[in-house]
Coordinates of C-alpha atoms in Angstrom, one line a residue:
X1 CA -22.5 -46.7 8.0
X2 CA -24.1 -50.1 8.4
X3 CA -26.0 -49.7 5.1
X4 CA -22.7 -48.9 3.4
X5 CA -20.8 -51.7 5.1
X6 CA -18.4 -49.4 6.9
X7 CA -16.9 -49.6 10.3
X8 CA -15.5 -46.6 12.2
X9 CA -12.0 -47.7 11.3
X10 CA -13.0 -47.9 7.6
X11 CA -14.5 -44.4 7.6
X12 CA -11.5 -43.0 9.5
X13 CA -9.2 -44.4 6.9
X14 CA -11.2 -42.8 4.1
X15 CA -11.2 -39.5 5.8
X16 CA -7.6 -39.8 7.1
X17 CA -8.6 -39.1 10.7
X18 CA -8.2 -41.0 14.0
X19 CA -10.8 -43.7 14.5
X20 CA -11.5 -42.2 17.9
X21 CA -12.8 -39.1 16.1
X22 CA -15.3 -41.1 14.2
X23 CA -16.4 -42.8 17.4
X24 CA -16.9 -39.3 19.0
X25 CA -19.0 -38.3 16.0
X26 CA -21.2 -41.3 16.4
X27 CA -21.6 -40.6 20.1
X28 CA -22.9 -37.1 19.2
X29 CA -20.1 -34.7 18.7
X30 CA -20.4 -32.5 15.6
X31 CA -17.4 -32.7 13.2
X32 CA -15.8 -29.7 11.6
X33 CA -17.6 -28.6 8.5
X34 CA -14.9 -30.1 6.1
X35 CA -15.3 -33.5 7.8
X36 CA -19.1 -33.2 7.8
X37 CA -19.1 -32.7 4.0
X38 CA -16.7 -35.6 3.5
X39 CA -18.7 -38.0 5.7
X40 CA -21.9 -37.1 3.9
X41 CA -20.2 -37.7 0.5
X42 CA -18.9 -41.1 1.5
X43 CA -22.2 -42.2 3.0
X44 CA -24.2 -40.8 0.1
X45 CA -26.6 -38.7 2.2
X46 CA -27.1 -35.0 2.7
X47 CA -25.0 -33.3 5.4
X48 CA -28.2 -31.8 6.9
X49 CA -29.6 -35.3 7.3
X50 CA -26.7 -36.3 9.5
X51 CA -26.3 -33.0 11.4
X52 CA -29.4 -30.9 11.0
X53 CA -28.5 -28.7 14.0
X54 CA -25.1 -27.8 12.3
X55 CA -26.7 -25.8 9.5
X56 CA -26.3 -22.0 9.4
X57 CA -29.3 -19.7 9.1
X58 CA -28.3 -19.0 5.5
X59 CA -28.2 -22.7 4.7
X60 CA -31.7 -23.2 6.2
X61 CA -33.1 -20.2 4.5
X62 CA -31.7 -21.2 1.1
X63 CA -32.9 -24.8 1.4
X64 CA -36.3 -23.7 2.5
X65 CA -36.6 -21.2 -0.4
X66 CA -35.8 -24.1 -2.8
X67 CA -38.8 -25.9 -1.4
X68 CA -41.2 -23.4 -3.0
X69 CA -42.3 -24.8 -6.4
X70 CA -44.7 -22.0 -7.1
X71 CA -47.2 -19.6 -5.4
X72 CA -50.8 -19.1 -6.7
X73 CA -52.6 -15.8 -5.9
X74 CA -55.8 -17.7 -5.0
X75 CA -57.0 -21.3 -4.8
X76 CA -59.3 -20.8 -7.8
X77 CA -56.1 -20.1 -9.8
X78 CA -54.7 -23.5 -9.2
X79 CA -55.3 -25.6 -12.4
X80 CA -57.8 -28.4 -11.8
X81 CA -55.4 -30.9 -13.6
X82 CA -52.7 -30.0 -11.0
X83 CA -55.0 -31.1 -8.2
X84 CA -55.7 -34.4 -9.9
X85 CA -52.1 -35.1 -10.8
X86 CA -51.0 -34.1 -7.3
X87 CA -53.1 -36.9 -5.7
X88 CA -52.6 -39.3 -8.6
X89 CA -48.8 -39.2 -8.1
X90 CA -49.0 -40.3 -4.4
X91 CA -46.9 -43.4 -3.6
X92 CA -47.0 -43.6 0.2
X93 CA -49.4 -41.1 1.8
X94 CA -52.2 -38.6 1.2
X95 CA -53.3 -36.1 3.8
X96 CA -56.1 -33.5 3.7
X97 CA -56.7 -31.0 6.5
X98 CA -59.7 -28.6 5.9
X99 CA -63.0 -27.5 7.4
X100 CA -65.0 -28.6 4.4
X101 CA -62.8 -28.3 1.3
X102 CA -65.9 -29.2 -0.8
X103 CA -64.1 -28.7 -4.1
X104 CA -62.2 -31.9 -3.5
X105 CA -65.0 -34.4 -3.0
X106 CA -67.2 -32.5 -5.5
X107 CA -64.6 -33.2 -8.3
X108 CA -65.1 -36.8 -9.3
X109 CA -61.8 -36.9 -11.1
X110 CA -59.9 -36.0 -7.9
X111 CA -62.1 -38.4 -5.8
X112 CA -61.4 -41.3 -8.2
X113 CA -57.7 -40.6 -8.1
X114 CA -57.7 -40.7 -4.3
X115 CA -59.8 -43.8 -4.3
X116 CA -57.5 -45.5 -6.8
X117 CA -54.5 -44.8 -4.6
X118 CA -56.2 -45.9 -1.5
X119 CA -57.1 -49.2 -3.1
X120 CA -53.3 -49.6 -3.9
X121 CA -52.2 -49.3 -0.3
X122 CA -51.5 -45.6 -0.2
X123 CA -52.4 -44.3 3.3
X124 CA -55.1 -41.7 3.2
X125 CA -56.0 -39.5 6.2
X126 CA -58.7 -36.8 6.0
X127 CA -59.4 -34.2 8.7
X128 CA -62.7 -32.3 8.4
X129 CA -64.0 -29.6 10.7
X130 CA -66.4 -30.7 13.4
X131 CA -69.7 -29.0 12.4
X132 CA -70.7 -28.7 16.0
X133 CA -67.5 -26.9 17.1
X134 CA -67.2 -23.3 18.0
X135 CA -64.2 -23.0 15.7
X136 CA -66.3 -23.9 12.6
X137 CA -69.1 -21.6 13.7
X138 CA -66.7 -18.7 14.1
X139 CA -65.2 -19.3 10.7
X140 CA -68.6 -19.1 9.2
X141 CA -69.2 -15.8 11.0
X142 CA -65.8 -14.5 9.8
X143 CA -66.7 -15.3 6.2
X144 CA -70.2 -13.9 6.5
X145 CA -71.9 -17.2 5.8
X146 CA -72.7 -18.1 9.4
X147 CA -74.3 -21.6 9.8
X148 CA -73.6 -22.4 6.2
X149 CA -70.0 -23.4 7.2
X150 CA -71.3 -26.1 9.5
X151 CA -73.6 -27.3 6.7
X152 CA -70.6 -27.5 4.3
X153 CA -68.7 -29.6 6.8
X154 CA -71.7 -32.0 7.0
X155 CA -71.9 -32.1 3.2
X156 CA -68.3 -33.0 2.9
X157 CA -68.9 -36.0 5.1
X158 CA -71.6 -37.1 2.7
X159 CA -69.6 -36.5 -0.4
X160 CA -66.6 -38.5 0.9
X161 CA -68.9 -41.5 1.4
X162 CA -67.3 -43.6 -1.3
X163 CA -63.9 -43.3 0.3
X164 CA -65.2 -44.0 3.8
X165 CA -65.9 -47.6 2.7
X166 CA -62.3 -48.4 1.8
X167 CA -59.9 -50.1 4.3
X168 CA -56.9 -47.9 5.0
X169 CA -58.8 -44.6 4.6
X170 CA -59.3 -42.7 7.9
X171 CA -61.5 -39.7 8.6
X172 CA -61.4 -37.6 11.7
X173 CA -63.2 -34.5 12.9
X174 CA -61.1 -31.6 14.4
X175 CA -61.9 -28.6 16.5
X176 CA -58.9 -26.5 15.8
X177 CA -58.5 -22.9 14.5
X178 CA -57.5 -23.6 10.9
X179 CA -54.8 -21.2 9.9
X180 CA -54.1 -23.1 6.7
X181 CA -55.8 -25.9 4.8
X182 CA -53.1 -28.5 4.1
X183 CA -53.1 -31.0 1.2
X184 CA -50.1 -33.3 1.4
X185 CA -48.8 -36.1 -0.8
X186 CA -45.5 -37.9 0.1
X187 CA -42.9 -35.1 0.2
X188 CA -45.1 -32.4 -1.4
X189 CA -47.7 -30.0 0.0
X190 CA -50.3 -27.6 -1.3
X191 CA -50.9 -25.1 1.5
X192 CA -54.0 -22.8 1.2
X193 CA -53.5 -19.9 3.5
X194 CA -56.5 -18.5 5.4
X195 CA -57.2 -14.7 5.5
X196 CA -59.6 -13.2 8.0
X197 CA -63.0 -12.5 6.3
X198 CA -61.9 -14.0 3.0
X199 CA -63.1 -17.4 1.7
X200 CA -60.3 -20.0 1.3
X201 CA -60.9 -20.0 -2.5
X202 CA -59.7 -16.4 -2.7
X203 CA -56.6 -16.9 -0.6
X204 CA -53.1 -17.8 -1.9
X205 CA -51.8 -21.4 -2.3
X206 CA -48.2 -22.4 -1.8
X207 CA -47.0 -25.5 -3.8
X208 CA -44.1 -26.9 -1.8
X209 CA -41.7 -29.9 -2.3
X210 CA -39.3 -31.0 0.4
X211 CA -35.6 -30.8 -0.2
X212 CA -32.9 -31.9 2.2
X213 CA -32.1 -29.2 4.7
X214 CA -35.4 -27.3 4.1
X215 CA -37.9 -26.7 7.0
X216 CA -41.1 -25.5 5.3
X217 CA -42.7 -28.8 4.3
X218 CA -41.7 -30.4 7.6
X219 CA -43.3 -27.6 9.5
X220 CA -46.7 -28.1 7.8
X221 CA -46.4 -31.9 8.1
X222 CA -45.9 -31.5 11.8
X223 CA -48.9 -29.2 12.1
X224 CA -51.0 -31.7 10.2
X225 CA -49.9 -34.5 12.5
X226 CA -50.6 -32.5 15.6
X227 CA -54.2 -31.8 14.5
X228 CA -54.6 -35.5 13.6
X229 CA -53.6 -36.6 17.1
X230 CA -56.3 -34.3 18.6
X231 CA -59.0 -35.4 16.0
X232 CA -62.1 -37.6 16.8
X233 CA -62.6 -40.6 14.5
X234 CA -65.6 -40.1 12.2
X235 CA -68.1 -42.9 12.8

């Protein structure tokens, strides 16, 4: 309302309701659906932004379904140019949550795109698996490569060396069970699901883009942030 230059009385006049009703809405009461729609229209925002808890299950499900851009049967099926364009289109933030994810730092095109964005004030956060952790060791056992998983995590640290020199780029090591590898850019995410006994490169990838009222991207972003909070800064 402040951004639109509206007072409770102004908005009440537009909606043809009592100003006290608007004041009650501001205080936390949820309007009837017709009024929610009208308020959102006058303020130029989505109804779900103002009253996220007022959405029906069908509304949430439909919005979340709209967040799915495409699904790839395996990570190797994701075109390499998509990965490069994905990071190259970042305007605010880049986030990577993996154990090693070597295909990222091994691709100089992707690495240059991330470096270019970091040098232009895009926030970059990278979470790598702690090679000394039990979680990484167990993942290696599950995939049948044993200690090679720890070695891959160490190799990732080396290959990311050029990025570690840039201000604004942060690296942390994590000791979590990695149910998904998450690659996020602004309001989009590429989620590489993990399957027991199967390398991540052979597991499906979901390409998601946030839409108002959808929960999928937000759920993965929250997961990323929780892991980040528990991570240890990489010296």
